[in-house]
Short mmCIF file of C-alpha atoms and ligand atoms in Angstrom, two decimals:
data_model
loop_
_atom_site.label_atom_id
_atom_site.label_comp_id
_atom_site.label_asym_id
_atom_site.label_seq_id
_atom_site.Cartn_x
_atom_site.Cartn_y
_atom_site.Cartn_z
CA MET A 1 67.60 115.96 73.01
CA VAL A 2 70.46 113.73 72.11
CA LYS A 3 73.68 115.84 71.10
CA LYS A 4 75.17 114.75 67.60
CA SER A 5 78.24 113.74 68.33
CA LYS A 6 81.49 112.92 66.08
CA THR A 7 83.59 112.03 68.85
CA LYS A 8 83.14 108.47 70.77
CA TYR A 9 83.71 108.38 74.75
CA ILE A 10 85.15 105.99 76.51
CA PHE A 11 84.74 106.04 80.42
CA VAL A 12 87.66 104.19 82.66
CA THR A 13 86.51 103.40 86.15
CA GLY A 14 88.26 101.26 88.54
CA GLY A 15 87.05 99.10 91.34
CA VAL A 16 88.15 96.54 94.23
CA VAL A 17 91.31 98.16 95.19
CA SER A 18 93.24 101.45 94.02
CA ALA A 19 96.81 100.73 92.48
CA LEU A 20 95.38 98.63 89.67
CA GLY A 21 96.67 100.50 86.86
CA LYS A 22 93.96 102.57 85.53
CA GLY A 23 96.26 105.05 83.79
CA ILE A 24 97.94 102.37 81.77
CA ALA A 25 94.65 100.79 80.92
CA ALA A 26 93.67 104.07 79.63
CA ALA A 27 96.88 104.89 77.68
CA SER A 28 97.38 101.58 76.46
CA ILE A 29 93.39 101.70 74.89
CA GLY A 30 94.70 105.21 73.24
CA LEU A 31 97.70 103.87 71.89
CA LEU A 32 95.91 100.79 70.19
CA LEU A 33 93.27 103.37 68.68
CA LYS A 34 95.65 105.85 67.80
CA GLN A 35 97.87 102.77 66.01
CA ARG A 36 94.32 102.42 64.11
CA GLY A 37 94.49 105.74 62.57
CA LEU A 38 92.45 107.31 64.71
CA LYS A 39 92.41 111.15 66.73
CA VAL A 40 92.44 110.39 70.49
CA SER A 41 93.01 111.83 73.79
CA ILE A 42 92.60 111.10 77.20
CA LEU A 43 91.02 113.39 79.74
CA LYS A 44 91.32 112.30 83.79
CA LEU A 45 89.24 113.25 86.27
CA ASP A 46 90.73 113.50 90.02
CA PRO A 47 88.16 113.46 92.74
CA TYR A 48 90.41 114.98 95.15
CA LEU A 49 89.98 118.69 96.56
CA ASN A 50 93.17 120.17 95.69
CA LEU A 51 93.35 122.34 92.54
CA ASP A 52 96.19 120.83 91.14
CA PRO A 53 98.57 118.21 92.61
CA GLY A 54 101.39 121.14 92.20
CA THR A 55 101.45 121.90 96.17
CA MET A 56 100.67 118.50 97.05
CA SER A 57 104.13 116.41 98.67
CA PRO A 58 105.75 114.00 96.66
CA THR A 59 105.18 111.36 99.39
CA GLN A 60 101.81 112.17 99.01
CA HIS A 61 101.10 112.52 95.27
CA GLY A 62 104.52 110.99 93.25
CA GLU A 63 105.70 112.97 90.40
CA VAL A 64 104.02 116.11 89.33
CA PHE A 65 103.90 115.73 85.78
CA VAL A 66 104.29 119.19 83.94
CA THR A 67 102.48 119.98 80.60
CA GLU A 68 103.75 122.13 77.63
CA ASP A 69 101.41 124.95 78.52
CA GLY A 70 102.88 124.91 82.08
CA ALA A 71 100.16 123.02 84.26
CA GLU A 72 101.03 120.98 87.08
CA THR A 73 99.13 117.73 86.50
CA ASP A 74 98.55 114.03 87.84
CA LEU A 75 101.18 111.65 86.81
CA ASP A 76 98.92 109.24 84.85
CA LEU A 77 99.65 112.05 82.26
CA GLY A 78 102.93 110.78 81.82
CA HIS A 79 101.83 107.50 80.77
CA TYR A 80 99.24 108.69 78.69
CA GLU A 81 101.90 111.19 76.52
CA ARG A 82 104.70 107.94 76.90
CA PHE A 83 101.63 105.57 75.43
CA ILE A 84 100.50 107.77 72.90
CA ASP A 85 102.47 110.43 72.09
CA VAL A 86 100.30 113.53 71.79
CA ASN A 87 101.09 116.35 74.19
CA MET A 88 99.11 116.77 77.39
CA MET A 89 97.52 119.95 77.98
CA LYS A 90 95.86 121.94 81.39
CA MET A 91 92.36 121.02 79.57
CA ASN A 92 93.50 116.92 80.25
CA ASN A 93 93.39 117.02 84.32
CA ALA A 94 90.46 118.45 86.14
CA THR A 95 90.22 117.88 89.76
CA SER A 96 87.13 118.28 91.85
CA GLY A 97 88.75 121.03 93.34
CA GLN A 98 88.71 122.79 90.13
CA ILE A 99 85.12 121.92 89.10
CA TYR A 100 84.16 123.74 92.57
CA ASP A 101 85.99 126.62 91.80
CA THR A 102 84.37 127.45 88.32
CA VAL A 103 81.31 126.75 89.96
CA LEU A 104 81.42 128.76 93.11
CA THR A 105 82.89 131.40 91.23
CA LYS A 106 80.27 131.34 88.84
CA GLU A 107 78.11 131.56 91.87
CA ARG A 108 79.80 134.97 93.45
CA LYS A 109 78.96 136.44 89.62
CA GLY A 110 75.35 135.91 90.12
CA GLU A 111 75.14 133.19 87.23
CA TYR A 112 72.89 130.90 88.48
CA LEU A 113 70.57 133.68 89.05
CA GLY A 114 69.42 133.29 92.46
CA GLY A 115 69.10 129.28 91.86
CA THR A 116 70.12 127.43 94.62
CA VAL A 117 73.37 125.67 93.87
CA GLN A 118 73.60 121.61 93.67
CA VAL A 119 75.83 118.94 93.32
CA VAL A 120 73.37 117.73 90.63
CA PRO A 121 72.94 119.60 88.17
CA HIS A 122 75.51 122.41 88.67
CA ILE A 123 78.88 120.31 89.29
CA THR A 124 77.60 117.16 87.06
CA ASN A 125 76.80 119.85 84.15
CA GLU A 126 80.70 121.30 84.86
CA ILE A 127 82.15 118.08 84.84
CA LYS A 128 80.26 116.92 81.42
CA GLU A 129 81.26 120.37 80.16
CA ARG A 130 85.12 119.96 80.84
CA ILE A 131 84.78 116.34 78.45
CA PHE A 132 82.84 118.06 75.68
CA PHE A 133 85.35 120.76 75.90
CA VAL A 134 88.22 118.77 75.67
CA ALA A 135 86.61 116.57 72.82
CA ASN A 136 86.01 119.50 70.76
CA GLU A 137 89.12 121.56 71.19
CA SER A 138 91.16 118.76 70.05
CA ASN A 139 88.27 117.41 67.50
CA LEU A 140 88.88 114.19 68.32
CA ASP A 141 87.43 110.67 66.72
CA ALA A 142 87.88 109.18 70.71
CA LEU A 143 88.26 110.51 74.09
CA ILE A 144 88.75 107.98 76.88
CA ILE A 145 88.26 109.36 80.40
CA GLU A 146 89.99 108.04 83.34
CA ILE A 147 87.87 108.48 86.39
CA GLY A 148 90.76 108.58 89.49
CA GLY A 149 90.05 106.67 92.85
CA THR A 150 87.68 103.61 93.15
CA VAL A 151 84.14 102.94 92.82
CA GLY A 152 82.10 103.71 95.49
CA ASP A 153 84.51 106.33 96.54
CA ILE A 154 82.47 109.33 98.20
CA GLU A 155 84.02 112.02 96.45
CA GLY A 156 84.10 109.93 92.94
CA LEU A 157 80.22 110.13 93.11
CA PRO A 158 79.81 113.26 91.24
CA PHE A 159 82.04 112.16 88.50
CA ILE A 160 80.05 108.73 88.35
CA GLU A 161 76.75 110.29 88.29
CA SER A 162 78.09 112.67 85.23
CA ILE A 163 79.21 109.81 83.09
CA ARG A 164 76.16 108.09 84.19
CA GLN A 165 74.13 110.86 82.40
CA PHE A 166 76.39 111.39 79.88
CA LYS A 167 75.15 108.35 77.77
CA TYR A 168 71.93 109.92 77.21
CA ASP A 169 73.75 113.12 76.16
CA VAL A 170 75.25 111.86 73.15
CA GLY A 171 73.75 108.38 72.83
CA VAL A 172 74.46 105.31 73.71
CA GLN A 173 76.11 104.30 70.22
CA ASN A 174 78.55 106.71 71.27
CA THR A 175 79.70 105.76 74.69
CA LEU A 176 81.43 103.04 76.07
CA TYR A 177 82.27 101.71 79.93
CA VAL A 178 85.21 100.23 80.86
CA HIS A 179 85.77 98.96 84.24
CA LEU A 180 89.23 97.55 85.83
CA THR A 181 88.81 95.10 88.69
CA TYR A 182 90.93 92.73 90.40
CA VAL A 183 90.72 89.28 90.32
CA PRO A 184 92.58 88.06 93.29
CA TYR A 185 94.31 84.48 93.65
CA ILE A 186 94.14 82.99 96.76
CA ALA A 187 97.11 80.93 97.65
CA ALA A 188 95.54 78.62 100.50
CA ALA A 189 92.51 77.96 98.31
CA GLY A 190 94.89 77.47 95.11
CA GLU A 191 91.89 79.30 93.79
CA LEU A 192 91.55 82.55 91.37
CA LYS A 193 88.07 84.74 93.07
CA THR A 194 86.06 86.69 90.57
CA LYS A 195 83.58 87.84 93.89
CA PRO A 196 85.16 91.10 94.36
CA THR A 197 84.79 91.88 90.52
CA GLN A 198 80.95 90.65 91.05
CA HIS A 199 80.60 93.14 94.06
CA SER A 200 82.58 96.28 92.22
CA VAL A 201 80.45 95.70 89.21
CA LYS A 202 77.23 95.47 91.33
CA ASN A 203 78.20 98.65 92.90
CA LEU A 204 79.10 100.64 89.42
CA LEU A 205 74.85 99.21 88.53
CA GLU A 206 73.81 100.81 91.99
CA LEU A 207 75.06 104.27 90.59
CA GLY A 208 73.17 103.34 87.19
CA ILE A 209 76.30 102.19 85.27
CA GLN A 210 76.48 99.01 83.24
CA PRO A 211 79.98 98.21 81.85
CA ASP A 212 80.29 97.08 78.39
CA ILE A 213 84.17 95.48 79.33
CA LEU A 214 85.73 94.32 81.93
CA ILE A 215 89.13 94.24 82.60
CA ALA A 216 90.42 91.95 85.04
CA ARG A 217 93.75 92.53 86.63
CA THR A 218 95.08 89.35 87.60
CA GLU A 219 98.61 87.24 88.80
CA LYS A 220 97.54 84.00 87.26
CA THR A 221 95.99 83.26 83.92
CA ILE A 222 92.04 83.24 84.27
CA PRO A 223 90.38 80.16 83.43
CA LYS A 224 87.83 80.19 80.59
CA GLU A 225 85.13 79.02 83.24
CA ALA A 226 85.91 82.15 85.32
CA LYS A 227 85.79 84.53 82.54
CA GLU A 228 82.43 82.98 81.81
CA LYS A 229 81.15 83.24 85.42
CA ILE A 230 82.60 86.82 85.46
CA ALA A 231 80.49 87.52 82.12
CA LEU A 232 77.27 85.82 83.60
CA PHE A 233 77.28 87.56 86.78
CA CYS A 234 78.46 90.82 85.49
CA ASN A 235 75.82 90.99 82.35
CA VAL A 236 78.69 91.28 80.01
CA GLU A 237 79.16 89.34 76.69
CA LYS A 238 81.70 86.38 76.99
CA GLY A 239 84.18 88.03 75.12
CA CYS A 240 84.01 91.20 77.05
CA VAL A 241 85.92 89.85 80.09
CA ILE A 242 89.63 91.01 79.31
CA GLU A 243 92.56 89.44 80.89
CA ALA A 244 95.20 92.00 82.56
CA LYS A 245 98.02 89.55 84.00
CA ASP A 246 100.92 91.03 85.50
CA GLN A 247 103.36 91.63 83.07
CA SER A 248 107.35 92.33 83.34
CA THR A 249 106.97 95.32 81.72
CA ILE A 250 104.05 98.35 81.58
CA TYR A 251 104.67 98.37 77.65
CA GLN A 252 103.72 95.09 77.29
CA VAL A 253 100.13 95.78 78.41
CA PRO A 254 98.70 97.46 75.11
CA LEU A 255 100.03 94.41 73.00
CA GLU A 256 98.42 91.97 75.49
CA PHE A 257 95.11 93.97 75.24
CA HIS A 258 95.47 93.47 71.21
CA ASN A 259 96.59 89.69 71.69
CA TYR A 260 92.40 89.64 73.67
CA LYS A 261 91.27 91.70 70.86
CA LEU A 262 90.09 94.75 73.00
CA ASP A 263 90.78 97.34 70.02
CA ASP A 264 88.63 95.23 67.87
CA ILE A 265 85.76 94.85 70.73
CA ILE A 266 86.19 98.77 71.29
CA CYS A 267 85.97 99.85 67.45
CA ASP A 268 83.13 97.38 66.97
CA LYS A 269 80.96 98.06 69.71
CA LEU A 270 81.59 101.85 69.34
CA GLY A 271 80.95 101.63 65.34
CA LEU A 272 84.26 102.91 64.37
CA GLU A 273 85.82 102.08 61.12
CA THR A 274 89.52 102.26 61.11
CA LYS A 275 92.26 100.69 59.07
CA GLU A 276 94.62 98.07 60.30
CA ILE A 277 96.52 98.58 63.12
CA ASN A 278 100.26 99.11 63.15
CA LEU A 279 102.60 98.33 66.25
CA SER A 280 105.57 96.85 65.06
CA ALA A 281 107.56 100.24 66.12
CA TRP A 282 105.70 99.65 69.56
CA GLU A 283 107.10 95.85 69.59
CA GLN A 284 110.27 96.72 68.53
CA TYR A 285 111.04 98.83 71.25
CA VAL A 286 109.57 96.17 73.61
CA LYS A 287 111.52 93.70 72.48
CA TYR A 288 114.68 95.32 73.92
CA ILE A 289 113.09 96.05 77.21
CA LYS A 290 112.31 92.02 77.45
CA THR A 291 115.69 90.98 75.72
CA PRO A 292 118.60 93.61 76.35
CA VAL A 293 122.17 92.20 74.88
CA ASP A 294 123.79 94.70 77.43
CA ARG A 295 123.06 96.03 81.20
CA VAL A 296 124.42 99.05 82.62
CA LYS A 297 124.14 100.50 86.31
CA ILE A 298 122.90 104.25 87.02
CA GLY A 299 122.96 105.89 90.51
CA ILE A 300 120.37 108.22 91.05
CA VAL A 301 121.13 110.59 94.11
CA GLY A 302 118.23 112.02 95.77
CA LYS A 303 116.00 112.48 98.74
CA TYR A 304 112.95 111.01 97.84
CA ILE A 305 114.47 107.26 96.87
CA GLY A 306 112.01 105.14 99.03
CA LEU A 307 109.38 106.23 96.88
CA LYS A 308 109.66 105.72 93.37
CA ASP A 309 106.33 107.68 92.05
CA SER A 310 108.00 110.82 92.65
CA TYR A 311 110.59 110.24 89.94
CA LYS A 312 108.39 108.31 87.40
CA SER A 313 109.20 110.12 84.44
CA ILE A 314 112.81 109.69 84.90
CA ILE A 315 112.49 105.96 85.30
CA GLU A 316 110.11 105.33 82.59
CA ALA A 317 113.13 107.93 80.32
CA PHE A 318 115.71 104.80 81.21
CA ILE A 319 113.26 102.57 80.02
CA HIS A 320 113.22 104.35 76.59
CA ALA A 321 116.59 104.96 76.41
CA GLY A 322 118.04 101.52 77.69
CA SER A 323 115.62 99.87 75.05
CA ALA A 324 117.28 102.64 72.64
CA ASN A 325 120.41 101.13 73.52
CA LYS A 326 119.41 97.89 73.19
CA SER A 327 120.43 97.45 77.19
CA LYS A 328 119.23 97.10 80.30
CA VAL A 329 119.49 100.35 82.46
CA GLU A 330 119.55 99.01 86.27
CA LEU A 331 118.85 102.19 88.70
CA VAL A 332 120.47 102.30 92.11
CA TRP A 333 119.03 104.26 94.55
CA ILE A 334 121.06 106.44 96.51
CA ASN A 335 119.66 108.32 99.49
CA SER A 336 121.63 111.69 99.73
CA GLU A 337 121.76 112.08 103.17
CA GLU A 338 123.16 108.76 103.58
CA LEU A 339 125.66 109.64 100.97
CA GLU A 340 126.92 112.65 102.75
CA HIS A 341 127.72 110.26 105.69
CA SER A 342 129.38 107.27 104.23
CA GLY A 343 130.78 108.74 101.51
CA PRO A 344 131.35 108.43 97.59
CA ASP A 345 133.50 105.74 97.45
CA GLU A 346 131.48 103.66 99.70
CA MET A 347 128.25 104.52 97.52
CA LEU A 348 128.93 104.91 94.06
CA SER A 349 132.05 103.03 93.23
CA GLU A 350 129.83 100.49 91.66
CA VAL A 351 127.83 102.58 89.36
CA HIS A 352 128.25 103.36 85.45
CA GLY A 353 126.86 106.59 85.46
CA ILE A 354 125.28 109.29 88.06
CA LEU A 355 122.14 111.25 88.04
CA VAL A 356 121.17 113.97 90.49
CA PRO A 357 117.49 114.63 89.96
CA GLY A 358 115.05 117.50 90.57
CA GLY A 359 113.98 118.37 94.15
CA PHE A 360 112.93 121.20 96.83
CA GLY A 361 114.84 122.39 100.11
CA ASP A 362 118.07 121.77 101.40
CA ARG A 363 118.05 118.36 102.99
CA GLY A 364 120.25 115.97 101.40
CA ILE A 365 122.39 118.69 99.55
CA GLU A 366 125.93 118.22 100.94
CA GLY A 367 125.76 114.70 99.67
CA LYS A 368 124.49 115.63 95.94
CA LEU A 369 127.59 117.94 95.37
CA LEU A 370 129.85 114.85 97.05
CA ALA A 371 128.19 112.92 94.08
CA VAL A 372 128.70 115.73 91.22
CA LYS A 373 132.50 115.86 92.88
CA TYR A 374 132.88 112.21 92.56
CA ALA A 375 131.47 112.11 88.98
CA ARG A 376 133.34 115.28 87.68
CA GLU A 377 137.02 114.01 89.12
CA ASN A 378 136.44 110.43 88.01
CA ASP A 379 135.16 111.16 84.60
CA ILE A 380 131.55 109.19 85.50
CA PRO A 381 129.08 110.05 83.08
CA PHE A 382 127.13 112.66 84.88
CA PHE A 383 123.31 114.30 84.37
CA GLY A 384 121.98 116.68 86.44
CA ILE A 385 118.11 117.45 86.21
CA CYS A 386 116.83 121.11 87.60
CA LEU A 387 118.58 120.97 91.17
CA GLY A 388 120.87 118.45 89.97
CA MET A 389 122.17 121.05 87.37
CA GLN A 390 121.89 123.70 90.03
CA CYS A 391 124.65 121.57 92.47
CA ALA A 392 126.57 121.17 89.62
CA VAL A 393 127.09 124.63 89.30
CA ILE A 394 127.55 125.11 93.33
CA GLU A 395 129.98 122.02 93.30
CA TYR A 396 132.26 123.74 89.98
CA ALA A 397 132.26 127.07 91.62
CA ARG A 398 133.41 125.83 94.83
CA ASN A 399 135.80 123.34 94.09
CA VAL A 400 136.93 124.36 90.78
CA GLY A 401 136.39 128.08 90.99
CA GLY A 402 137.41 128.70 94.41
CA MET A 403 134.34 130.27 95.34
CA LYS A 404 134.53 129.18 98.76
CA ASN A 405 130.74 128.21 100.37
CA ALA A 406 129.15 129.20 96.68
CA ASN A 407 125.30 128.26 97.46
CA SER A 408 122.16 128.58 96.41
CA THR A 409 120.01 131.02 98.12
CA GLU A 410 117.51 128.52 98.43
CA PHE A 411 119.52 127.17 101.01
CA ALA A 412 121.08 129.84 102.64
CA ARG A 413 121.15 133.23 103.52
CA LYS A 414 124.03 136.22 103.46
CA LEU A 415 125.81 134.46 100.83
CA LYS A 416 129.18 135.66 99.61
CA TYR A 417 128.77 133.55 96.00
CA PRO A 418 125.02 133.21 95.51
CA VAL A 419 125.89 131.31 92.12
CA ILE A 420 122.06 129.82 92.01
CA ASP A 421 119.60 132.88 92.68
CA LEU A 422 115.73 133.30 92.84
CA MET A 423 114.32 134.70 89.32
CA ALA A 424 113.52 138.19 89.06
CA GLU A 425 110.39 137.49 88.10
CA GLN A 426 110.05 134.99 91.09
CA LYS A 427 110.91 137.79 93.70
CA LYS A 428 107.94 139.22 94.07
CA ILE A 429 105.26 135.96 94.19
CA LYS A 430 104.02 135.21 97.72
CA LYS A 431 101.15 132.46 96.46
CA LYS A 432 102.17 129.04 96.37
CA GLY A 433 100.00 127.00 93.87
CA GLY A 434 101.04 127.49 89.77
CA THR A 435 103.46 130.23 90.66
CA MET A 436 106.79 128.58 89.57
CA ARG A 437 108.48 129.27 85.84
CA LEU A 438 106.26 126.46 84.37
CA GLY A 439 105.97 124.46 81.20
CA ALA A 440 107.86 124.96 77.79
CA PHE A 441 110.50 127.12 76.75
CA ASP A 442 113.00 127.67 74.28
CA CYS A 443 116.60 126.63 74.74
CA GLN A 444 119.46 128.15 72.02
CA ILE A 445 122.19 125.55 71.79
CA GLU A 446 125.96 126.26 71.08
CA LYS A 447 127.28 123.96 68.51
CA GLY A 448 129.86 121.64 69.09
CA THR A 449 128.64 120.96 72.45
CA ASN A 450 127.19 117.58 74.09
CA LEU A 451 123.92 118.97 73.61
CA TYR A 452 123.98 119.70 70.01
CA LYS A 453 125.20 115.97 69.79
CA ALA A 454 121.88 114.86 71.20
CA TYR A 455 119.59 117.16 69.76
CA LYS A 456 121.39 117.94 66.03
CA LYS A 457 119.30 121.03 66.43
CA ASP A 458 119.97 124.90 67.37
CA VAL A 459 116.88 125.65 69.23
CA ILE A 460 115.09 123.09 71.23
CA SER A 461 111.95 123.38 73.35
CA GLU A 462 112.14 121.45 77.00
CA ARG A 463 109.37 121.82 80.26
CA HIS A 464 110.71 123.55 83.36
CA ARG A 465 109.56 123.47 86.76
CA HIS A 466 111.23 125.87 89.20
CA ARG A 467 112.00 129.20 91.06
CA PHE A 468 115.87 129.06 90.86
CA GLU A 469 118.40 129.85 88.30
CA VAL A 470 122.25 130.45 87.48
CA ASN A 471 122.61 133.67 88.90
CA ASN A 472 123.54 136.19 85.88
CA ASP A 473 126.08 137.98 87.90
CA TYR A 474 128.45 134.97 87.65
CA ILE A 475 128.05 133.81 84.09
CA ASN A 476 131.58 135.45 82.96
CA THR A 477 133.19 134.23 86.26
CA LEU A 478 131.80 130.61 85.87
CA GLU A 479 133.00 130.58 82.22
CA ASP A 480 136.16 132.21 82.78
CA CYS A 481 136.84 128.90 85.27
CA GLY A 482 136.11 126.43 82.26
CA LEU A 483 132.32 125.87 83.02
CA ILE A 484 130.53 125.64 79.68
CA LEU A 485 127.50 127.10 79.56
CA SER A 486 125.86 125.10 76.18
CA GLY A 487 122.05 126.12 76.18
CA LYS A 488 120.35 129.54 77.22
CA ASN A 489 117.04 131.19 76.89
CA PRO A 490 116.93 133.44 74.37
CA GLU A 491 114.75 135.57 75.73
CA LEU A 492 115.71 136.01 79.28
CA ASN A 493 119.46 134.85 78.60
CA LEU A 494 118.71 132.55 81.53
CA VAL A 495 121.70 129.70 81.68
CA GLU A 496 119.20 126.31 80.71
CA THR A 497 122.22 124.05 80.42
CA ILE A 498 126.22 123.63 81.54
CA GLU A 499 128.54 120.93 80.63
CA LEU A 500 132.42 119.97 81.17
CA ALA A 501 135.10 119.89 78.45
CA ASP A 502 137.34 117.52 79.79
CA HIS A 503 135.08 114.80 80.63
CA PRO A 504 133.13 111.95 78.83
CA TRP A 505 129.71 113.25 79.28
CA PHE A 506 128.87 115.56 81.92
CA VAL A 507 125.58 117.38 81.45
CA GLY A 508 123.16 119.66 83.66
CA VAL A 509 120.01 120.91 82.66
CA GLN A 510 117.66 123.32 84.62
CA PHE A 511 114.53 122.16 82.49
CA HIS A 512 113.11 118.61 82.82
CA PRO A 513 113.80 116.60 79.80
CA GLU A 514 112.38 113.13 81.29
CA LEU A 515 108.78 114.60 80.65
CA LYS A 516 109.20 114.45 76.83
CA SER A 517 110.58 111.02 76.42
CA ARG A 518 108.30 108.45 75.08
CA LEU A 519 108.59 104.56 74.27
CA THR A 520 109.00 105.00 70.77
CA LYS A 521 110.86 108.72 70.85
CA PRO A 522 113.85 108.18 73.39
CA HIS A 523 114.70 111.46 74.95
CA PRO A 524 117.95 112.32 73.12
CA LEU A 525 119.71 113.22 76.52
CA PHE A 526 118.73 110.43 78.31
CA LYS A 527 120.09 107.95 75.19
CA ASP A 528 123.44 109.68 75.11
CA PHE A 529 123.85 109.41 78.72
CA VAL A 530 122.97 105.66 78.71
CA LYS A 531 125.54 105.46 75.58
CA ALA A 532 128.29 106.96 77.48
CA ALA A 533 127.66 105.03 81.00
CA ILE A 534 127.80 101.73 78.55
CA ASN A 535 131.16 103.17 76.97
CA PHE A 536 132.12 103.81 80.97
CA LYS A 537 131.30 100.33 82.01
CA LYS A 538 133.61 99.29 78.69
N1 LIG B 1 114.53 123.84 93.83
C1 LIG B 1 114.93 124.24 92.45
C2 LIG B 1 114.39 125.34 92.18
O1 LIG B 1 112.93 125.76 92.30
C3 LIG B 1 114.77 123.15 91.60
C4 LIG B 1 113.36 122.73 91.37
C5 LIG B 1 113.74 121.43 90.83
O2 LIG B 1 114.88 120.44 90.66
N2 LIG B 1 112.22 121.39 89.98
O3 LIG B 1 114.70 126.49 90.84
#
């Protein structure tokens, strides 16, 4: 029997090649529906077997996005938050690993009553349960479900089978299938080619899914005839082939979709009655991304600098903060190991601000410490995030506090001055996945500090992902030599932020502010850091 459904379900799949921007497409659809007054959320289903990306190397998976409730998730959840301005939770990302884990745990408990446990129906049912759970938990008008990977992948098949069945569980009128494909331009022929799209849709059809809407990624404008050809061969209505041409900024994508009436088509097909769309705030921020009035250079000193996906949220937070300051933030990527050898004069003399991001392990640490010292001594605005803040404390202890070889116990043993140390609650933990200090925690802010100037609040909440902390045994010593501890966690009395007094803007934070920056709500610390960099340039 078909279940009664308040929620409409929009499935987003991808074909032809990976990296077409399914996450951005899903987030853009989410934004358009939200701006029409609907309650929306997004669920990412990832076909890989890890329980979550938390234990994967940034070189494999890019950034790990941490949710309010402390889940380590796929970086697409960051795009969802930045676009639809809704906090994602643990339930908004499920991997094959989690699905199998749940099913196998049930099997061990005897819950299948001696039955043979199979991909269909047990795995597919569990996938559908998770989709229903998100929709019901948040009482949504519309839930967008993005399927990771590319149609035809072996590991993605149970997900595709589940969403095929879904239509018959909730009724045809409550489901919509959006397929993202690629229309390549063949330079030698001077033509856009539709065949890969036709093949990709055939693939989907073989698996029992007829897409309702095709979003075609392309470098060049797709001529009307080519769109009609795609529509004809793929059984979709003419108006339902939406062009998604490369844009100078991802934040333009929803505006383009709206120009092509994608939100009208979706609402029409799903029978959604909504109010008029309001994109004015969004357009305002996009305007300054595309036509900034000033430029400023920020140096990012890290060890994964070849892999920009590892710092996704930081990059995006700078785009938001840049727009808020009507400026373009040009990021200069500086390899901390190279910096250690070439020296800061060589590599940092051009920048107007220095950021040391989060990270793990001792590789490149000495280079990061040189960058902190250079920023401190030359009055260059400095922002240290997580490991970056820990580096700022180590540098200060060594070079101002006279604590020779002060360090973190993450990088060295038998230290005379372990100014950064493993948190007490972490000392007994042996298991790897999901065991760090994760998720949102409160931070009490000292009045009169840069932190207070940015947030204009006494208590804030930010997300964390770390095992080490400022060693509380050194609080007095560090304060005595002038370090300002501007924010503390009220429950555990942990040092969450540090600052310098005689410096234009020098802030280190143990949390990850970049995770909460959204285009229409740029993060206050990034905003002020960029402002300080603009002033420094002047
Ligand atoms: N490696 C440090 C810790 O575990 C910093 C972590 C981070 O930057 N996310 O505390």
